[in-house]
PDB file of C-alpha atoms in Angstrom:
ATOM      1  CA  ASP L   1     -33.454  12.129   5.105  1.00  0.00           C
ATOM      2  CA  ALA L   2     -34.859  11.033   8.490  1.00  0.00           C
ATOM      3  CA  GLY L   3     -35.925  14.603   9.269  1.00  0.00           C
ATOM      4  CA  ILE L   4     -32.481  15.900  10.243  1.00  0.00           C
ATOM      5  CA  THR L   5     -31.548  19.548   9.895  1.00  0.00           C
ATOM      6  CA  GLN L   6     -28.344  21.317  10.846  1.00  0.00           C
ATOM      7  CA  SER L   7     -27.745  24.991  11.502  1.00  0.00           C
ATOM      8  CA  PRO L   8     -25.960  26.992  10.450  1.00  0.00           C
ATOM      9  CA  ARG L   9     -25.004  25.366   7.148  1.00  0.00           C
ATOM     10  CA  HIS L  10     -21.951  27.559   6.735  1.00  0.00           C
ATOM     11  CA  LYS L  11     -19.987  29.573   9.289  1.00  0.00           C
ATOM     12  CA  VAL L  12     -16.760  31.532   9.268  1.00  0.00           C
ATOM     13  CA  THR L  13     -15.343  32.518  12.640  1.00  0.00           C
ATOM     14  CA  GLU L  14     -12.164  33.786  14.260  1.00  0.00           C
ATOM     15  CA  THR L  15      -9.717  31.762  16.328  1.00  0.00           C
ATOM     16  CA  GLY L  16     -10.613  31.839  20.011  1.00  0.00           C
ATOM     17  CA  THR L  17     -14.328  32.507  19.606  1.00  0.00           C
ATOM     18  CA  PRO L  18     -17.000  30.095  20.851  1.00  0.00           C
ATOM     19  CA  VAL L  19     -19.140  28.339  18.249  1.00  0.00           C
ATOM     20  CA  THR L  20     -22.287  26.260  18.650  1.00  0.00           C
ATOM     21  CA  LEU L  21     -23.683  24.007  15.953  1.00  0.00           C
ATOM     22  CA  ARG L  22     -27.212  22.696  16.187  1.00  0.00           C
ATOM     23  CA  CYS L  23     -28.688  19.402  15.045  1.00  0.00           C
ATOM     24  CA  HIS L  24     -32.450  19.006  15.043  1.00  0.00           C
ATOM     25  CA  GLN L  25     -34.431  15.837  14.333  1.00  0.00           C
ATOM     26  CA  THR L  26     -38.157  15.371  14.040  1.00  0.00           C
ATOM     27  CA  GLU L  27     -38.564  11.597  14.456  1.00  0.00           C
ATOM     28  CA  ASN L  28     -37.843  11.092  18.156  1.00  0.00           C
ATOM     29  CA  HIS L  29     -34.709   8.986  17.712  1.00  0.00           C
ATOM     30  CA  ARG L  30     -32.856   8.152  20.910  1.00  0.00           C
ATOM     31  CA  TYR L  31     -29.319   8.046  19.507  1.00  0.00           C
ATOM     32  CA  MET L  32     -27.595  11.048  17.936  1.00  0.00           C
ATOM     33  CA  TYR L  33     -24.011  11.648  16.820  1.00  0.00           C
ATOM     34  CA  TRP L  34     -21.599  14.369  15.776  1.00  0.00           C
ATOM     35  CA  TYR L  35     -18.860  13.586  13.238  1.00  0.00           C
ATOM     36  CA  ARG L  36     -16.247  15.685  11.539  1.00  0.00           C
ATOM     37  CA  GLN L  37     -15.122  15.031   7.965  1.00  0.00           C
ATOM     38  CA  ASP L  38     -11.607  15.846   6.828  1.00  0.00           C
ATOM     39  CA  PRO L  39      -9.850  14.815   3.594  1.00  0.00           C
ATOM     40  CA  GLY L  40      -8.002  11.544   4.010  1.00  0.00           C
ATOM     41  CA  HIS L  41      -9.651  10.784   7.347  1.00  0.00           C
ATOM     42  CA  GLY L  42     -13.187   9.916   6.387  1.00  0.00           C
ATOM     43  CA  LEU L  43     -15.655  10.678   9.165  1.00  0.00           C
ATOM     44  CA  ARG L  44     -14.555  10.599  12.791  1.00  0.00           C
ATOM     45  CA  LEU L  45     -16.877  10.496  15.763  1.00  0.00           C
ATOM     46  CA  ILE L  46     -16.685  13.498  18.088  1.00  0.00           C
ATOM     47  CA  HIS L  47     -19.460  12.831  20.622  1.00  0.00           C
ATOM     48  CA  TYR L  48     -22.645  10.850  20.753  1.00  0.00           C
ATOM     49  CA  SER L  49     -25.828  10.779  22.793  1.00  0.00           C
ATOM     50  CA  TYR L  50     -27.954   7.831  23.869  1.00  0.00           C
ATOM     51  CA  GLY L  51     -30.722   9.867  25.471  1.00  0.00           C
ATOM     52  CA  VAL L  52     -31.613  13.223  26.968  1.00  0.00           C
ATOM     53  CA  LYS L  53     -28.653  14.397  29.064  1.00  0.00           C
ATOM     54  CA  ASP L  54     -26.796  11.139  28.276  1.00  0.00           C
ATOM     55  CA  THR L  55     -23.694  11.782  26.209  1.00  0.00           C
ATOM     56  CA  ASP L  56     -20.241  10.282  25.761  1.00  0.00           C
ATOM     57  CA  LYS L  57     -16.985  10.997  23.963  1.00  0.00           C
ATOM     58  CA  GLY L  58     -15.947   9.690  20.599  1.00  0.00           C
ATOM     59  CA  GLU L  59     -12.456   9.336  19.173  1.00  0.00           C
ATOM     60  CA  VAL L  60     -11.770  13.058  18.541  1.00  0.00           C
ATOM     61  CA  SER L  61     -13.544  14.826  21.416  1.00  0.00           C
ATOM     62  CA  ASP L  62     -10.778  17.190  22.587  1.00  0.00           C
ATOM     63  CA  GLY L  63     -11.873  20.817  22.254  1.00  0.00           C
ATOM     64  CA  TYR L  64     -15.555  19.921  21.858  1.00  0.00           C
ATOM     65  CA  SER L  65     -18.500  19.646  24.216  1.00  0.00           C
ATOM     66  CA  VAL L  66     -22.102  18.625  23.608  1.00  0.00           C
ATOM     67  CA  SER L  67     -25.476  18.997  25.226  1.00  0.00           C
ATOM     68  CA  ARG L  68     -28.833  17.358  24.771  1.00  0.00           C
ATOM     69  CA  SER L  69     -31.582  18.886  26.882  1.00  0.00           C
ATOM     70  CA  LYS L  70     -34.416  17.502  24.749  1.00  0.00           C
ATOM     71  CA  THR L  71     -34.767  14.554  22.408  1.00  0.00           C
ATOM     72  CA  GLU L  72     -34.895  16.545  19.201  1.00  0.00           C
ATOM     73  CA  ASP L  73     -31.832  18.771  19.661  1.00  0.00           C
ATOM     74  CA  PHE L  74     -28.151  17.873  19.952  1.00  0.00           C
ATOM     75  CA  LEU L  75     -25.741  20.807  20.258  1.00  0.00           C
ATOM     76  CA  LEU L  76     -22.019  20.765  19.527  1.00  0.00           C
ATOM     77  CA  THR L  77     -19.928  23.541  21.074  1.00  0.00           C
ATOM     78  CA  LEU L  78     -16.388  24.578  20.311  1.00  0.00           C
ATOM     79  CA  GLU L  79     -15.485  26.519  23.452  1.00  0.00           C
ATOM     80  CA  SER L  80     -12.556  28.323  21.805  1.00  0.00           C
ATOM     81  CA  ALA L  81     -12.291  27.579  18.115  1.00  0.00           C
ATOM     82  CA  THR L  82      -8.899  26.765  16.579  1.00  0.00           C
ATOM     83  CA  SER L  83      -7.847  26.513  12.946  1.00  0.00           C
ATOM     84  CA  SER L  84      -7.522  22.728  13.335  1.00  0.00           C
ATOM     85  CA  GLN L  85     -11.282  22.625  13.860  1.00  0.00           C
ATOM     86  CA  THR L  86     -11.928  23.887  10.341  1.00  0.00           C
ATOM     87  CA  SER L  87     -13.937  21.012   8.940  1.00  0.00           C
ATOM     88  CA  VAL L  88     -17.316  19.807   7.761  1.00  0.00           C
ATOM     89  CA  TYR L  89     -19.483  18.649  10.645  1.00  0.00           C
ATOM     90  CA  PHE L  90     -22.203  16.053  10.242  1.00  0.00           C
ATOM     91  CA  CYS L  91     -24.948  15.124  12.617  1.00  0.00           C
ATOM     92  CA  ALA L  92     -26.504  11.671  12.438  1.00  0.00           C
ATOM     93  CA  ILE L  93     -29.225   9.626  14.062  1.00  0.00           C
ATOM     94  CA  TRP L  94     -29.470   5.868  14.504  1.00  0.00           C
ATOM     95  CA  SER L  95     -32.730   4.327  13.468  1.00  0.00           C
ATOM     96  CA  SER L  96     -32.349   1.270  15.652  1.00  0.00           C
ATOM     97  CA  GLY L  97     -35.510  -0.541  14.581  1.00  0.00           C
ATOM     98  CA  VAL L  98     -36.011  -2.509  11.386  1.00  0.00           C
ATOM     99  CA  ALA L  99     -33.801  -0.152   9.377  1.00  0.00           C
ATOM    100  CA  ASP L 100     -30.918  -0.485  11.880  1.00  0.00           C
ATOM    101  CA  THR L 101     -29.037   2.286  10.055  1.00  0.00           C
ATOM    102  CA  GLN L 102     -27.486   5.678  10.693  1.00  0.00           C
ATOM    103  CA  TYR L 103     -28.869   8.599   8.705  1.00  0.00           C
ATOM    104  CA  PHE L 104     -26.990  11.837   8.223  1.00  0.00           C
ATOM    105  CA  GLY L 105     -27.843  15.507   8.132  1.00  0.00           C
ATOM    106  CA  PRO L 106     -26.729  17.854   5.340  1.00  0.00           C
ATOM    107  CA  GLY L 107     -23.598  19.059   7.158  1.00  0.00           C
ATOM    108  CA  THR L 108     -22.172  22.342   8.423  1.00  0.00           C
ATOM    109  CA  ARG L 109     -19.045  23.770   6.840  1.00  0.00           C
ATOM    110  CA  LEU L 110     -17.029  25.596   9.518  1.00  0.00           C
ATOM    111  CA  THR L 111     -14.002  27.741   8.747  1.00  0.00           C
ATOM    112  CA  VAL L 112     -11.865  29.051  11.598  1.00  0.00           C
ATOM    113  CA  LEU L 113      -9.567  31.889  10.539  1.00  0.00           C
TER     114      LEU L 113
ATOM    115  CA  ALA D   1     -11.966  -1.579  18.612  1.00  0.00           C
ATOM    116  CA  GLN D   2     -12.599  -1.702  14.903  1.00  0.00           C
ATOM    117  CA  SER D   3     -10.712  -0.185  11.987  1.00  0.00           C
ATOM    118  CA  VAL D   4     -11.526   0.164   8.306  1.00  0.00           C
ATOM    119  CA  THR D   5      -9.122   0.525   5.399  1.00  0.00           C
ATOM    120  CA  GLN D   6     -10.229   1.621   1.973  1.00  0.00           C
ATOM    121  CA  LEU D   7      -7.406   0.547  -0.236  1.00  0.00           C
ATOM    122  CA  ASP D   8      -7.764   3.189  -2.943  1.00  0.00           C
ATOM    123  CA  SER D   9      -8.113   6.889  -2.234  1.00  0.00           C
ATOM    124  CA  GLN D  10      -9.058   7.657  -5.837  1.00  0.00           C
ATOM    125  CA  VAL D  11     -10.454   5.481  -8.614  1.00  0.00           C
ATOM    126  CA  PRO D  12     -10.788   6.937 -12.115  1.00  0.00           C
ATOM    127  CA  VAL D  13     -12.870   4.957 -14.590  1.00  0.00           C
ATOM    128  CA  PHE D  14     -14.558   5.456 -17.932  1.00  0.00           C
ATOM    129  CA  GLU D  15     -18.310   5.490 -18.326  1.00  0.00           C
ATOM    130  CA  GLU D  16     -19.901   2.037 -18.787  1.00  0.00           C
ATOM    131  CA  ALA D  17     -16.815   0.270 -17.392  1.00  0.00           C
ATOM    132  CA  PRO D  18     -17.041  -1.960 -14.304  1.00  0.00           C
ATOM    133  CA  VAL D  19     -15.677  -0.744 -10.996  1.00  0.00           C
ATOM    134  CA  GLU D  20     -14.657  -2.238  -7.663  1.00  0.00           C
ATOM    135  CA  LEU D  21     -13.995  -0.175  -4.562  1.00  0.00           C
ATOM    136  CA  ARG D  22     -12.120  -2.138  -1.952  1.00  0.00           C
ATOM    137  CA  CYS D  23     -12.763  -2.186   1.779  1.00  0.00           C
ATOM    138  CA  ASN D  24     -11.019  -4.252   4.448  1.00  0.00           C
ATOM    139  CA  TYR D  25     -11.774  -4.166   8.141  1.00  0.00           C
ATOM    140  CA  SER D  26     -10.222  -5.303  11.374  1.00  0.00           C
ATOM    141  CA  SER D  27     -12.237  -6.215  14.438  1.00  0.00           C
ATOM    142  CA  SER D  28     -12.006  -8.519  17.431  1.00  0.00           C
ATOM    143  CA  VAL D  29     -15.803  -8.852  17.491  1.00  0.00           C
ATOM    144  CA  SER D  30     -18.410  -9.552  14.864  1.00  0.00           C
ATOM    145  CA  VAL D  31     -19.510  -6.531  12.857  1.00  0.00           C
ATOM    146  CA  TYR D  32     -22.141  -5.167  10.562  1.00  0.00           C
ATOM    147  CA  LEU D  33     -20.935  -3.475   7.360  1.00  0.00           C
ATOM    148  CA  PHE D  34     -22.129  -0.449   5.433  1.00  0.00           C
ATOM    149  CA  TRP D  35     -21.354   1.526   2.298  1.00  0.00           C
ATOM    150  CA  TYR D  36     -22.348   5.191   2.077  1.00  0.00           C
ATOM    151  CA  VAL D  37     -22.097   7.583  -0.876  1.00  0.00           C
ATOM    152  CA  GLN D  38     -21.518  11.318  -0.706  1.00  0.00           C
ATOM    153  CA  TYR D  39     -22.271  13.393  -3.790  1.00  0.00           C
ATOM    154  CA  PRO D  40     -20.510  16.782  -4.032  1.00  0.00           C
ATOM    155  CA  ASN D  41     -21.608  19.227  -1.325  1.00  0.00           C
ATOM    156  CA  GLN D  42     -24.145  16.821   0.120  1.00  0.00           C
ATOM    157  CA  GLY D  43     -24.527  14.596   3.162  1.00  0.00           C
ATOM    158  CA  LEU D  44     -24.026  10.835   3.272  1.00  0.00           C
ATOM    159  CA  GLN D  45     -26.582   8.477   1.787  1.00  0.00           C
ATOM    160  CA  LEU D  46     -26.767   4.762   2.540  1.00  0.00           C
ATOM    161  CA  LEU D  47     -25.930   2.600  -0.498  1.00  0.00           C
ATOM    162  CA  LEU D  48     -26.222  -0.833   1.091  1.00  0.00           C
ATOM    163  CA  LYS D  49     -25.605  -2.767   4.280  1.00  0.00           C
ATOM    164  CA  TYR D  50     -24.807  -6.251   5.497  1.00  0.00           C
ATOM    165  CA  LEU D  51     -26.444  -7.231   8.768  1.00  0.00           C
ATOM    166  CA  SER D  52     -26.991 -10.959   8.269  1.00  0.00           C
ATOM    167  CA  GLY D  53     -28.087 -13.537   5.711  1.00  0.00           C
ATOM    168  CA  SER D  54     -26.750 -13.701   2.165  1.00  0.00           C
ATOM    169  CA  THR D  55     -23.218 -12.401   1.896  1.00  0.00           C
ATOM    170  CA  LEU D  56     -24.017 -10.779  -1.477  1.00  0.00           C
ATOM    171  CA  VAL D  57     -25.881  -7.575  -0.793  1.00  0.00           C
ATOM    172  CA  LYS D  58     -27.600  -5.449  -3.413  1.00  0.00           C
ATOM    173  CA  GLY D  59     -28.086  -1.747  -2.924  1.00  0.00           C
ATOM    174  CA  ILE D  60     -29.383   1.306  -4.685  1.00  0.00           C
ATOM    175  CA  ASN D  61     -28.225   2.562  -8.089  1.00  0.00           C
ATOM    176  CA  GLY D  62     -27.082  -0.894  -9.248  1.00  0.00           C
ATOM    177  CA  PHE D  63     -24.334  -1.326  -6.651  1.00  0.00           C
ATOM    178  CA  GLU D  64     -23.633  -4.575  -4.826  1.00  0.00           C
ATOM    179  CA  ALA D  65     -21.118  -5.756  -2.250  1.00  0.00           C
ATOM    180  CA  GLU D  66     -19.946  -9.098  -0.974  1.00  0.00           C
ATOM    181  CA  PHE D  67     -19.090  -9.799   2.637  1.00  0.00           C
ATOM    182  CA  ASN D  68     -16.086 -12.117   2.912  1.00  0.00           C
ATOM    183  CA  LYS D  69     -15.552 -13.005   6.543  1.00  0.00           C
ATOM    184  CA  SER D  70     -12.363 -15.023   6.015  1.00  0.00           C
ATOM    185  CA  GLN D  71     -10.715 -12.124   4.176  1.00  0.00           C
ATOM    186  CA  THR D  72     -12.411  -9.472   6.335  1.00  0.00           C
ATOM    187  CA  SER D  73     -13.463  -7.606   3.226  1.00  0.00           C
ATOM    188  CA  PHE D  74     -16.589  -5.898   1.931  1.00  0.00           C
ATOM    189  CA  HIS D  75     -15.784  -4.734  -1.594  1.00  0.00           C
ATOM    190  CA  LEU D  76     -18.279  -2.612  -3.524  1.00  0.00           C
ATOM    191  CA  ARG D  77     -18.931  -3.338  -7.215  1.00  0.00           C
ATOM    192  CA  LYS D  78     -20.928  -2.024 -10.114  1.00  0.00           C
ATOM    193  CA  PRO D  79     -20.862  -3.707 -13.547  1.00  0.00           C
ATOM    194  CA  SER D  80     -21.328  -0.502 -15.559  1.00  0.00           C
ATOM    195  CA  VAL D  81     -20.861   2.981 -14.126  1.00  0.00           C
ATOM    196  CA  HIS D  82     -22.454   6.256 -15.163  1.00  0.00           C
ATOM    197  CA  ILE D  83     -21.227   9.831 -14.997  1.00  0.00           C
ATOM    198  CA  SER D  84     -23.714  10.350 -12.169  1.00  0.00           C
ATOM    199  CA  ASP D  85     -21.858   7.813  -9.999  1.00  0.00           C
ATOM    200  CA  THR D  86     -19.030  10.317  -9.549  1.00  0.00           C
ATOM    201  CA  ALA D  87     -18.889  10.763  -5.776  1.00  0.00           C
ATOM    202  CA  GLU D  88     -16.987   9.804  -2.656  1.00  0.00           C
ATOM    203  CA  TYR D  89     -17.738   6.387  -1.194  1.00  0.00           C
ATOM    204  CA  PHE D  90     -17.278   5.393   2.438  1.00  0.00           C
ATOM    205  CA  CYS D  91     -17.113   1.952   3.969  1.00  0.00           C
ATOM    206  CA  ALA D  92     -18.106   1.684   7.638  1.00  0.00           C
ATOM    207  CA  VAL D  93     -18.430  -0.982  10.315  1.00  0.00           C
ATOM    208  CA  ARG D  94     -20.357  -1.308  13.553  1.00  0.00           C
ATOM    209  CA  ARG D  95     -20.086  -4.030  16.118  1.00  0.00           C
ATOM    210  CA  THR D  96     -23.079  -6.312  16.308  1.00  0.00           C
ATOM    211  CA  ASN D  97     -25.349  -6.148  19.317  1.00  0.00           C
ATOM    212  CA  ALA D  98     -24.237  -9.535  20.622  1.00  0.00           C
ATOM    213  CA  GLY D  99     -22.547  -9.140  23.968  1.00  0.00           C
ATOM    214  CA  GLY D 100     -23.696  -5.596  24.614  1.00  0.00           C
ATOM    215  CA  THR D 101     -24.812  -2.463  22.861  1.00  0.00           C
ATOM    216  CA  SER D 102     -22.661  -0.695  20.327  1.00  0.00           C
ATOM    217  CA  TYR D 103     -24.664   2.518  20.800  1.00  0.00           C
ATOM    218  CA  GLY D 104     -24.898   2.393  17.026  1.00  0.00           C
ATOM    219  CA  LYS D 105     -21.422   3.873  16.635  1.00  0.00           C
ATOM    220  CA  LEU D 106     -19.844   3.594  13.196  1.00  0.00           C
ATOM    221  CA  THR D 107     -16.157   3.450  12.309  1.00  0.00           C
ATOM    222  CA  PHE D 108     -15.454   4.798   8.842  1.00  0.00           C
ATOM    223  CA  GLY D 109     -12.755   4.231   6.283  1.00  0.00           C
ATOM    224  CA  GLN D 110     -10.883   7.123   4.723  1.00  0.00           C
ATOM    225  CA  GLY D 111     -13.100   7.294   1.655  1.00  0.00           C
ATOM    226  CA  THR D 112     -12.619   6.546  -2.052  1.00  0.00           C
ATOM    227  CA  ILE D 113     -13.274   9.199  -4.646  1.00  0.00           C
ATOM    228  CA  LEU D 114     -14.780   7.620  -7.754  1.00  0.00           C
ATOM    229  CA  THR D 115     -14.483   9.750 -10.868  1.00  0.00           C
ATOM    230  CA  VAL D 116     -16.311   8.573 -13.963  1.00  0.00           C
ATOM    231  CA  HIS D 117     -15.013  10.013 -17.227  1.00  0.00           C
ATOM    232  CA  PRO D 118     -17.016  10.182 -20.468  1.00  0.00           C
TER     233      PRO D 118
END
């Protein structure tokens, strides 16, 4: 599982409240990603990071921000949650060596009422 | 930019029957190809990948896929499925590292739900 954990695993929140999801990895990977999964859309990239304090937008970044102050943690923040952000959120790392593969965390199910 | 189309959103099949899940991609640059599986209420697990070499790739759980560059396809096959193969399957692509870094970013298809009936 490449040592990836996500917290919380489940969250229910109200529209307009801020929400922060945490991704933690234990294997010192440089590249980390946040995806959202919605039926009929597969997984879509929200933001990614290629090092500490180095981040960039993915294809569905509106309404989301990220931070990476240390290698092992990648935070996803919804500044003011909306019902359209109800989704399952996955964190991933890229093992860019011999494996050359992305590995995924267990996911966070977020419901915005 | 790349795009991935999984041609079937749902595939029902009986146990011990063969199955093919279809994946086509579009890209202006050369790509690597991946298949992931997601069992109910779990994260994604890598089934197999094509990076280079033989175009027939074998993965875990008896699955295999064939990269067809001329048809821009990467269909997933299994000769005999089990109940335990019931899951959602995702095809994904990533540009190769030639000509610059991809930052490892994947583009996913919409997913195919495989349901195996007894």
